[in-house]
């Protein structure tokens, strides 16, 4: 449970956890890309005109003027092995995102190809990105969405979380 006053950074902590594990966050994905959902950031001005950055752009997680960022999460998987998930990205001199690096490491190996990392995270957490968001993130308004899910969807998620699928 993460508690704190409004603006204390609770959602940012959850975003970092989700970003490290799945290389994406529901907060950025839920914003619809529209032209009016951009702002001009003078820090990324490399020519006569400033570069517009979409509200759901990954660069939103960088402090103004910063050229790189990363988040790392160490956790114990459902196989009792300690893993480190990491997502890193940087901005080139033109203000564009460079390749995003996403990796998972443990005593059993290193995974750095997107499909491999994605599959291994699902295997060791027992949750897909969507299931993680519905059960762990529970952002404002999302709990109601989970509660209104059909019985089968709720049962599947709860069985995975509680490891009770053998009783179903």
Short mmCIF file of N, CA and C in Angstrom, two decimals:
data_model
loop_
_atom_site.label_atom_id
_atom_site.label_comp_id
_atom_site.label_asym_id
_atom_site.label_seq_id
_atom_site.Cartn_x
_atom_site.Cartn_y
_atom_site.Cartn_z
N UNK A 1 0.85 -1.17 0.00
CA UNK A 1 0.00 0.00 0.00
C UNK A 1 0.89 1.22 0.00
N UNK A 2 0.60 2.14 -0.87
CA UNK A 2 1.33 3.40 -0.92
C UNK A 2 0.35 4.50 -0.57
N UNK A 3 0.64 5.27 0.46
CA UNK A 3 -0.25 6.36 0.86
C UNK A 3 0.53 7.65 0.92
N UNK A 4 -0.19 8.75 0.83
CA UNK A 4 0.43 10.07 0.92
C UNK A 4 -0.54 11.13 0.46
N UNK A 5 -0.16 12.35 0.68
CA UNK A 5 -0.99 13.47 0.29
C UNK A 5 -1.00 13.62 -1.23
N UNK A 6 -1.99 14.33 -1.73
CA UNK A 6 -2.07 14.62 -3.15
C UNK A 6 -0.79 15.33 -3.59
N UNK A 7 -0.21 14.85 -4.67
CA UNK A 7 1.00 15.46 -5.20
C UNK A 7 2.28 14.95 -4.57
N UNK A 8 2.19 13.97 -3.67
CA UNK A 8 3.39 13.45 -2.99
C UNK A 8 4.23 12.55 -3.88
N UNK A 9 3.67 12.03 -4.96
CA UNK A 9 4.42 11.18 -5.88
C UNK A 9 4.04 9.72 -5.87
N UNK A 10 2.88 9.38 -5.30
CA UNK A 10 2.44 7.98 -5.25
C UNK A 10 2.30 7.40 -6.65
N UNK A 11 1.63 8.12 -7.53
CA UNK A 11 1.43 7.63 -8.90
C UNK A 11 2.75 7.53 -9.65
N UNK A 12 3.68 8.41 -9.36
CA UNK A 12 4.99 8.36 -10.02
C UNK A 12 5.75 7.11 -9.62
N UNK A 13 5.65 6.71 -8.35
CA UNK A 13 6.28 5.46 -7.90
C UNK A 13 5.68 4.27 -8.66
N UNK A 14 4.36 4.24 -8.74
CA UNK A 14 3.69 3.15 -9.47
C UNK A 14 4.04 3.17 -10.95
N UNK A 15 4.13 4.37 -11.53
CA UNK A 15 4.54 4.49 -12.93
C UNK A 15 5.94 3.91 -13.13
N UNK A 16 6.87 4.20 -12.22
CA UNK A 16 8.24 3.69 -12.33
C UNK A 16 8.27 2.17 -12.23
N UNK A 17 7.49 1.61 -11.32
CA UNK A 17 7.41 0.15 -11.18
C UNK A 17 6.89 -0.46 -12.48
N UNK A 18 5.80 0.10 -12.98
CA UNK A 18 5.19 -0.41 -14.21
C UNK A 18 6.13 -0.23 -15.41
N UNK A 19 6.80 0.93 -15.47
CA UNK A 19 7.72 1.20 -16.58
C UNK A 19 8.88 0.21 -16.55
N UNK A 20 9.43 -0.08 -15.37
CA UNK A 20 10.55 -1.02 -15.27
C UNK A 20 10.11 -2.42 -15.71
N UNK A 21 8.94 -2.84 -15.25
CA UNK A 21 8.46 -4.19 -15.56
C UNK A 21 7.98 -4.36 -17.00
N UNK A 22 7.24 -3.36 -17.51
CA UNK A 22 6.55 -3.54 -18.79
C UNK A 22 6.93 -2.53 -19.87
N UNK A 23 7.82 -1.61 -19.55
CA UNK A 23 8.30 -0.61 -20.52
C UNK A 23 7.16 0.28 -21.02
N UNK A 24 6.11 0.45 -20.21
CA UNK A 24 5.01 1.35 -20.53
C UNK A 24 4.20 1.58 -19.26
N UNK A 25 3.42 2.64 -19.27
CA UNK A 25 2.58 2.96 -18.12
C UNK A 25 1.18 3.31 -18.58
N UNK A 26 0.18 2.99 -17.79
CA UNK A 26 -1.19 3.31 -18.19
C UNK A 26 -1.46 4.81 -18.20
N UNK A 27 -0.74 5.58 -17.39
CA UNK A 27 -0.99 7.02 -17.34
C UNK A 27 -0.65 7.67 -18.68
N UNK A 28 0.45 7.26 -19.31
CA UNK A 28 0.79 7.83 -20.61
C UNK A 28 -0.08 7.26 -21.72
N UNK A 29 -0.43 6.00 -21.63
CA UNK A 29 -1.21 5.37 -22.69
C UNK A 29 -2.66 5.82 -22.70
N UNK A 30 -3.17 6.29 -21.56
CA UNK A 30 -4.59 6.65 -21.51
C UNK A 30 -4.88 8.01 -22.12
N UNK A 31 -3.84 8.77 -22.41
CA UNK A 31 -4.04 10.09 -22.98
C UNK A 31 -4.09 9.98 -24.50
N UNK A 32 -5.14 10.50 -25.08
CA UNK A 32 -5.31 10.45 -26.53
C UNK A 32 -4.40 11.47 -27.19
N UNK A 33 -3.66 11.02 -28.21
CA UNK A 33 -2.79 11.95 -28.92
C UNK A 33 -3.62 12.83 -29.83
N UNK A 34 -3.61 14.10 -29.53
CA UNK A 34 -4.26 15.10 -30.38
C UNK A 34 -3.31 16.26 -30.50
N UNK A 35 -3.48 17.02 -31.54
CA UNK A 35 -2.59 18.15 -31.76
C UNK A 35 -2.63 19.11 -30.57
N UNK A 36 -3.82 19.34 -30.00
CA UNK A 36 -3.90 20.27 -28.88
C UNK A 36 -3.34 19.67 -27.59
N UNK A 37 -3.02 18.38 -27.60
CA UNK A 37 -2.41 17.75 -26.43
C UNK A 37 -0.89 17.78 -26.54
N UNK A 38 -0.35 18.89 -27.00
CA UNK A 38 1.08 19.08 -27.08
C UNK A 38 1.42 20.40 -26.43
N UNK A 39 2.64 20.51 -25.99
CA UNK A 39 3.12 21.79 -25.51
C UNK A 39 4.48 22.03 -26.13
N UNK A 40 4.90 23.25 -26.14
CA UNK A 40 6.19 23.61 -26.70
C UNK A 40 7.17 23.75 -25.55
N UNK A 41 8.23 22.99 -25.61
CA UNK A 41 9.22 22.99 -24.54
C UNK A 41 10.49 23.66 -25.05
N UNK A 42 10.82 24.84 -24.53
CA UNK A 42 12.00 25.55 -25.02
C UNK A 42 13.30 24.79 -24.77
N UNK A 43 13.32 23.86 -23.83
CA UNK A 43 14.53 23.08 -23.58
C UNK A 43 14.90 22.21 -24.79
N UNK A 44 13.92 21.89 -25.62
CA UNK A 44 14.18 21.05 -26.78
C UNK A 44 14.25 21.88 -28.06
N UNK A 45 14.52 23.15 -27.92
CA UNK A 45 14.60 24.04 -29.08
C UNK A 45 16.02 23.98 -29.64
N UNK A 46 16.19 23.36 -30.78
CA UNK A 46 17.50 23.23 -31.40
C UNK A 46 17.58 23.96 -32.72
N UNK A 47 16.51 24.62 -33.11
CA UNK A 47 16.52 25.39 -34.33
C UNK A 47 15.70 26.64 -34.09
N UNK A 48 15.12 27.19 -35.15
CA UNK A 48 14.33 28.41 -35.04
C UNK A 48 13.03 28.19 -34.29
N UNK A 49 12.54 26.97 -34.31
CA UNK A 49 11.25 26.72 -33.67
C UNK A 49 11.38 25.67 -32.57
N UNK A 50 10.56 25.79 -31.56
CA UNK A 50 10.58 24.82 -30.46
C UNK A 50 9.86 23.56 -30.89
N UNK A 51 10.22 22.46 -30.32
CA UNK A 51 9.64 21.17 -30.67
C UNK A 51 8.43 20.89 -29.79
N UNK A 52 7.31 20.54 -30.41
CA UNK A 52 6.12 20.17 -29.65
C UNK A 52 6.25 18.75 -29.14
N UNK A 53 5.87 18.52 -27.89
CA UNK A 53 5.96 17.20 -27.28
C UNK A 53 4.55 16.77 -26.88
N UNK A 54 4.13 15.61 -27.37
CA UNK A 54 2.80 15.11 -27.02
C UNK A 54 2.73 14.84 -25.53
N UNK A 55 1.55 15.04 -24.96
CA UNK A 55 1.35 14.83 -23.53
C UNK A 55 1.67 13.39 -23.13
N UNK A 56 1.41 12.42 -24.03
CA UNK A 56 1.68 11.02 -23.68
C UNK A 56 3.06 10.54 -24.12
N UNK A 57 3.97 11.45 -24.37
CA UNK A 57 5.33 11.14 -24.79
C UNK A 57 6.16 10.71 -23.58
N UNK A 58 6.98 9.70 -23.74
CA UNK A 58 7.84 9.19 -22.68
C UNK A 58 8.74 10.28 -22.10
N UNK A 59 9.07 11.27 -22.91
CA UNK A 59 9.93 12.37 -22.43
C UNK A 59 9.28 13.16 -21.31
N UNK A 60 7.97 12.99 -21.12
CA UNK A 60 7.29 13.68 -20.02
C UNK A 60 7.84 13.27 -18.67
N UNK A 61 8.47 12.11 -18.58
CA UNK A 61 9.00 11.64 -17.31
C UNK A 61 10.38 12.21 -16.99
N UNK A 62 10.95 12.96 -17.91
CA UNK A 62 12.25 13.56 -17.66
C UNK A 62 12.10 14.95 -17.07
N UNK A 63 12.96 15.28 -16.13
CA UNK A 63 13.01 16.64 -15.60
C UNK A 63 13.43 17.57 -16.74
N UNK A 64 12.86 18.72 -16.78
CA UNK A 64 13.15 19.68 -17.85
C UNK A 64 14.66 19.88 -17.99
N UNK A 65 15.14 19.72 -19.20
CA UNK A 65 16.56 19.90 -19.48
C UNK A 65 17.39 18.64 -19.36
N UNK A 66 16.79 17.56 -18.86
CA UNK A 66 17.50 16.29 -18.70
C UNK A 66 17.46 15.53 -20.02
N UNK A 67 18.54 14.86 -20.34
CA UNK A 67 18.64 14.17 -21.62
C UNK A 67 18.49 12.66 -21.52
N UNK A 68 18.45 12.12 -20.31
CA UNK A 68 18.29 10.67 -20.16
C UNK A 68 17.59 10.35 -18.85
N UNK A 69 16.99 9.16 -18.84
CA UNK A 69 16.31 8.71 -17.64
C UNK A 69 16.23 7.20 -17.63
N UNK A 70 16.01 6.65 -16.46
CA UNK A 70 15.86 5.20 -16.33
C UNK A 70 15.12 4.90 -15.03
N UNK A 71 14.54 3.73 -14.99
CA UNK A 71 13.95 3.24 -13.76
C UNK A 71 14.31 1.76 -13.65
N UNK A 72 14.54 1.35 -12.42
CA UNK A 72 14.98 -0.01 -12.16
C UNK A 72 14.20 -0.55 -10.98
N UNK A 73 13.82 -1.80 -11.07
CA UNK A 73 13.04 -2.44 -10.01
C UNK A 73 13.65 -3.80 -9.70
N UNK A 74 13.97 -4.01 -8.44
CA UNK A 74 14.44 -5.32 -8.00
C UNK A 74 13.28 -6.00 -7.28
N UNK A 75 12.98 -7.24 -7.66
CA UNK A 75 11.85 -7.96 -7.08
C UNK A 75 12.13 -9.45 -7.07
N UNK A 76 11.38 -10.16 -6.25
CA UNK A 76 11.48 -11.61 -6.20
C UNK A 76 10.33 -12.18 -7.01
N UNK A 77 10.65 -12.98 -8.02
CA UNK A 77 9.64 -13.58 -8.88
C UNK A 77 8.92 -14.72 -8.19
N UNK A 78 7.88 -15.21 -8.84
CA UNK A 78 7.11 -16.31 -8.25
C UNK A 78 7.90 -17.63 -8.24
N UNK A 79 9.11 -17.61 -8.80
CA UNK A 79 10.00 -18.76 -8.75
C UNK A 79 11.07 -18.60 -7.65
N UNK A 80 10.89 -17.59 -6.77
CA UNK A 80 11.79 -17.28 -5.64
C UNK A 80 13.17 -16.80 -6.07
N UNK A 81 13.31 -16.36 -7.31
CA UNK A 81 14.56 -15.82 -7.83
C UNK A 81 14.46 -14.29 -7.82
N UNK A 82 15.56 -13.61 -7.47
CA UNK A 82 15.60 -12.15 -7.49
C UNK A 82 15.90 -11.66 -8.89
N UNK A 83 15.07 -10.74 -9.39
CA UNK A 83 15.20 -10.16 -10.72
C UNK A 83 15.39 -8.66 -10.62
N UNK A 84 16.03 -8.08 -11.63
CA UNK A 84 16.11 -6.63 -11.77
C UNK A 84 15.58 -6.29 -13.16
N UNK A 85 14.50 -5.53 -13.17
CA UNK A 85 13.91 -5.05 -14.43
C UNK A 85 14.34 -3.60 -14.60
N UNK A 86 14.72 -3.22 -15.82
CA UNK A 86 15.18 -1.86 -16.05
C UNK A 86 14.72 -1.37 -17.41
N UNK A 87 14.26 -0.12 -17.43
CA UNK A 87 13.94 0.58 -18.67
C UNK A 87 14.75 1.86 -18.68
N UNK A 88 15.45 2.12 -19.77
CA UNK A 88 16.27 3.33 -19.90
C UNK A 88 16.03 3.95 -21.27
N UNK A 89 16.10 5.26 -21.31
CA UNK A 89 15.95 5.96 -22.59
C UNK A 89 16.70 7.27 -22.53
N UNK A 90 16.98 7.81 -23.70
CA UNK A 90 17.68 9.09 -23.77
C UNK A 90 17.16 9.89 -24.95
N UNK A 91 17.52 11.14 -24.96
CA UNK A 91 17.10 12.06 -26.02
C UNK A 91 18.34 12.48 -26.77
N UNK A 92 18.28 12.42 -28.10
CA UNK A 92 19.44 12.83 -28.88
C UNK A 92 19.49 14.36 -29.00
N UNK A 93 20.50 14.87 -29.69
CA UNK A 93 20.68 16.32 -29.75
C UNK A 93 19.57 17.03 -30.51
N UNK A 94 18.78 16.29 -31.28
CA UNK A 94 17.65 16.88 -31.98
C UNK A 94 16.37 16.86 -31.16
N UNK A 95 16.45 16.33 -29.95
CA UNK A 95 15.28 16.28 -29.08
C UNK A 95 14.40 15.07 -29.28
N UNK A 96 14.85 14.12 -30.10
CA UNK A 96 14.07 12.89 -30.35
C UNK A 96 14.53 11.77 -29.43
N UNK A 97 13.61 10.85 -29.14
CA UNK A 97 13.97 9.69 -28.31
C UNK A 97 14.91 8.77 -29.06
N UNK A 98 15.96 8.34 -28.37
CA UNK A 98 16.81 7.28 -28.91
C UNK A 98 16.12 5.96 -28.61
N UNK A 99 16.76 4.88 -28.98
CA UNK A 99 16.18 3.57 -28.69
C UNK A 99 15.96 3.41 -27.19
N UNK A 100 14.84 2.80 -26.86
CA UNK A 100 14.52 2.51 -25.47
C UNK A 100 15.13 1.15 -25.14
N UNK A 101 15.85 1.08 -24.03
CA UNK A 101 16.46 -0.17 -23.60
C UNK A 101 15.62 -0.75 -22.47
N UNK A 102 15.23 -2.00 -22.63
CA UNK A 102 14.41 -2.69 -21.63
C UNK A 102 15.07 -4.03 -21.36
N UNK A 103 15.36 -4.32 -20.10
CA UNK A 103 16.06 -5.56 -19.80
C UNK A 103 15.57 -6.17 -18.49
N UNK A 104 15.86 -7.45 -18.35
CA UNK A 104 15.55 -8.20 -17.14
C UNK A 104 16.76 -9.08 -16.86
N UNK A 105 17.28 -9.01 -15.62
CA UNK A 105 18.44 -9.82 -15.27
C UNK A 105 18.16 -10.59 -13.98
N UNK A 106 18.82 -11.72 -13.87
CA UNK A 106 18.76 -12.53 -12.66
C UNK A 106 19.98 -13.44 -12.66
N UNK A 107 20.10 -14.26 -11.63
CA UNK A 107 21.20 -15.22 -11.59
C UNK A 107 21.05 -16.26 -12.69
N UNK A 108 19.84 -16.37 -13.26
CA UNK A 108 19.57 -17.36 -14.31
C UNK A 108 19.79 -16.85 -15.72
N UNK A 109 20.03 -15.55 -15.88
CA UNK A 109 20.26 -15.04 -17.21
C UNK A 109 19.96 -13.56 -17.36
N UNK A 110 20.16 -13.10 -18.59
CA UNK A 110 19.89 -11.71 -18.96
C UNK A 110 19.00 -11.75 -20.19
N UNK A 111 17.92 -11.01 -20.15
CA UNK A 111 17.02 -10.90 -21.28
C UNK A 111 17.00 -9.44 -21.70
N UNK A 112 17.22 -9.20 -23.02
CA UNK A 112 17.25 -7.81 -23.48
C UNK A 112 16.48 -7.58 -24.78
N UNK A 113 16.01 -8.65 -25.40
CA UNK A 113 15.16 -8.50 -26.58
C UNK A 113 13.73 -8.33 -26.11
N UNK A 114 13.01 -7.41 -26.72
CA UNK A 114 11.67 -7.02 -26.26
C UNK A 114 10.77 -8.22 -26.01
N UNK A 115 10.64 -9.10 -26.97
CA UNK A 115 9.74 -10.25 -26.81
C UNK A 115 10.18 -11.17 -25.68
N UNK A 116 11.51 -11.36 -25.54
CA UNK A 116 12.03 -12.21 -24.47
C UNK A 116 11.76 -11.59 -23.10
N UNK A 117 12.02 -10.28 -22.98
CA UNK A 117 11.80 -9.60 -21.70
C UNK A 117 10.32 -9.66 -21.34
N UNK A 118 9.48 -9.34 -22.32
CA UNK A 118 8.03 -9.35 -22.09
C UNK A 118 7.56 -10.72 -21.60
N UNK A 119 7.98 -11.78 -22.27
CA UNK A 119 7.55 -13.13 -21.89
C UNK A 119 8.09 -13.54 -20.53
N UNK A 120 9.35 -13.19 -20.26
CA UNK A 120 9.94 -13.57 -18.97
C UNK A 120 9.29 -12.81 -17.81
N UNK A 121 8.96 -11.53 -18.01
CA UNK A 121 8.28 -10.76 -16.96
C UNK A 121 6.91 -11.39 -16.66
N UNK A 122 6.19 -11.76 -17.71
CA UNK A 122 4.89 -12.42 -17.51
C UNK A 122 5.07 -13.74 -16.75
N UNK A 123 6.10 -14.50 -17.12
CA UNK A 123 6.35 -15.78 -16.48
C UNK A 123 6.67 -15.62 -14.99
N UNK A 124 7.56 -14.69 -14.66
CA UNK A 124 8.01 -14.59 -13.27
C UNK A 124 7.09 -13.77 -12.37
N UNK A 125 6.22 -12.94 -12.96
CA UNK A 125 5.24 -12.22 -12.13
C UNK A 125 3.89 -12.91 -12.15
N UNK A 126 3.63 -13.71 -13.19
CA UNK A 126 2.34 -14.37 -13.32
C UNK A 126 1.26 -13.43 -13.83
N UNK A 127 1.66 -12.24 -14.30
CA UNK A 127 0.68 -11.26 -14.75
C UNK A 127 1.10 -10.63 -16.07
N UNK A 128 0.13 -10.42 -16.94
CA UNK A 128 0.36 -9.63 -18.14
C UNK A 128 0.30 -8.16 -17.76
N UNK A 129 0.66 -7.28 -18.67
CA UNK A 129 0.58 -5.84 -18.42
C UNK A 129 -0.83 -5.43 -18.03
N UNK A 130 -1.82 -5.92 -18.76
CA UNK A 130 -3.21 -5.57 -18.49
C UNK A 130 -3.64 -6.05 -17.11
N UNK A 131 -3.27 -7.28 -16.76
CA UNK A 131 -3.61 -7.82 -15.44
C UNK A 131 -2.90 -7.05 -14.33
N UNK A 132 -1.65 -6.69 -14.56
CA UNK A 132 -0.91 -5.90 -13.58
C UNK A 132 -1.60 -4.55 -13.35
N UNK A 133 -1.99 -3.91 -14.42
CA UNK A 133 -2.65 -2.60 -14.29
C UNK A 133 -3.99 -2.73 -13.57
N UNK A 134 -4.75 -3.77 -13.88
CA UNK A 134 -6.06 -3.94 -13.24
C UNK A 134 -5.96 -4.31 -11.77
N UNK A 135 -4.91 -5.03 -11.39
CA UNK A 135 -4.84 -5.52 -10.02
C UNK A 135 -3.89 -4.75 -9.13
N UNK A 136 -2.82 -4.23 -9.68
CA UNK A 136 -1.81 -3.58 -8.87
C UNK A 136 -1.85 -2.07 -8.98
N UNK A 137 -2.00 -1.56 -10.17
CA UNK A 137 -1.99 -0.11 -10.35
C UNK A 137 -3.26 0.53 -9.78
N UNK A 138 -4.40 -0.01 -10.13
CA UNK A 138 -5.68 0.51 -9.65
C UNK A 138 -5.69 2.03 -9.55
N UNK A 139 -5.38 2.66 -10.65
CA UNK A 139 -5.38 4.12 -10.70
C UNK A 139 -6.79 4.65 -10.43
N UNK A 140 -6.87 5.95 -10.20
CA UNK A 140 -8.16 6.56 -9.91
C UNK A 140 -9.18 6.10 -10.95
N UNK A 141 -10.28 5.57 -10.48
CA UNK A 141 -11.35 5.13 -11.36
C UNK A 141 -11.18 3.72 -11.90
N UNK A 142 -9.96 3.17 -11.83
CA UNK A 142 -9.72 1.84 -12.36
C UNK A 142 -10.28 0.74 -11.46
N UNK A 143 -10.36 0.99 -10.15
CA UNK A 143 -10.91 -0.01 -9.25
C UNK A 143 -12.35 -0.32 -9.63
N UNK A 144 -13.10 0.73 -9.96
CA UNK A 144 -14.49 0.54 -10.38
C UNK A 144 -14.54 -0.30 -11.65
N UNK A 145 -13.62 -0.05 -12.56
CA UNK A 145 -13.55 -0.84 -13.80
C UNK A 145 -13.29 -2.31 -13.49
N UNK A 146 -12.37 -2.60 -12.55
CA UNK A 146 -12.09 -3.97 -12.14
C UNK A 146 -13.34 -4.60 -11.54
N UNK A 147 -14.01 -3.86 -10.67
CA UNK A 147 -15.20 -4.39 -10.00
C UNK A 147 -16.34 -4.67 -10.98
N UNK A 148 -16.39 -3.91 -12.07
CA UNK A 148 -17.45 -4.10 -13.07
C UNK A 148 -17.07 -5.12 -14.13
N UNK A 149 -15.86 -5.68 -14.06
CA UNK A 149 -15.45 -6.71 -15.01
C UNK A 149 -16.35 -7.93 -14.84
N UNK A 150 -16.47 -8.72 -15.91
CA UNK A 150 -17.30 -9.92 -15.80
C UNK A 150 -16.65 -10.92 -14.85
N UNK A 151 -17.44 -11.85 -14.37
CA UNK A 151 -16.99 -12.81 -13.35
C UNK A 151 -15.76 -13.59 -13.78
N UNK A 152 -15.73 -14.01 -15.03
CA UNK A 152 -14.61 -14.81 -15.51
C UNK A 152 -13.30 -14.03 -15.48
N UNK A 153 -13.35 -12.76 -15.89
CA UNK A 153 -12.15 -11.92 -15.90
C UNK A 153 -11.65 -11.71 -14.48
N UNK A 154 -12.57 -11.40 -13.56
CA UNK A 154 -12.17 -11.20 -12.16
C UNK A 154 -11.61 -12.49 -11.56
N UNK A 155 -12.26 -13.60 -11.83
CA UNK A 155 -11.83 -14.89 -11.27
C UNK A 155 -10.42 -15.24 -11.75
N UNK A 156 -10.16 -15.02 -13.03
CA UNK A 156 -8.84 -15.34 -13.59
C UNK A 156 -7.75 -14.51 -12.92
N UNK A 157 -7.99 -13.23 -12.75
CA UNK A 157 -7.00 -12.34 -12.13
C UNK A 157 -6.79 -12.73 -10.66
N UNK A 158 -7.87 -12.94 -9.93
CA UNK A 158 -7.75 -13.27 -8.51
C UNK A 158 -7.10 -14.64 -8.30
N UNK A 159 -7.38 -15.60 -9.18
CA UNK A 159 -6.74 -16.91 -9.07
C UNK A 159 -5.24 -16.80 -9.28
N UNK A 160 -4.82 -15.96 -10.23
CA UNK A 160 -3.40 -15.79 -10.46
C UNK A 160 -2.74 -15.10 -9.27
N UNK A 161 -3.39 -14.08 -8.74
CA UNK A 161 -2.83 -13.33 -7.60
C UNK A 161 -2.71 -14.20 -6.36
N UNK A 162 -3.69 -15.06 -6.12
CA UNK A 162 -3.71 -15.85 -4.89
C UNK A 162 -3.21 -17.27 -5.09
N UNK A 163 -2.85 -17.61 -6.33
CA UNK A 163 -2.36 -18.95 -6.67
C UNK A 163 -3.34 -20.03 -6.24
N UNK A 164 -4.62 -19.79 -6.55
CA UNK A 164 -5.66 -20.74 -6.17
C UNK A 164 -6.32 -21.39 -7.40
N UNK A 165 -5.68 -21.33 -8.54
CA UNK A 165 -6.28 -21.88 -9.76
C UNK A 165 -6.54 -23.37 -9.65
N UNK A 166 -5.79 -24.07 -8.80
CA UNK A 166 -6.02 -25.51 -8.66
C UNK A 166 -7.39 -25.83 -8.05
N UNK A 167 -8.01 -24.83 -7.41
CA UNK A 167 -9.32 -25.07 -6.79
C UNK A 167 -10.49 -24.72 -7.69
N UNK A 168 -10.22 -24.16 -8.86
CA UNK A 168 -11.35 -23.69 -9.69
C UNK A 168 -12.03 -24.75 -10.47
#
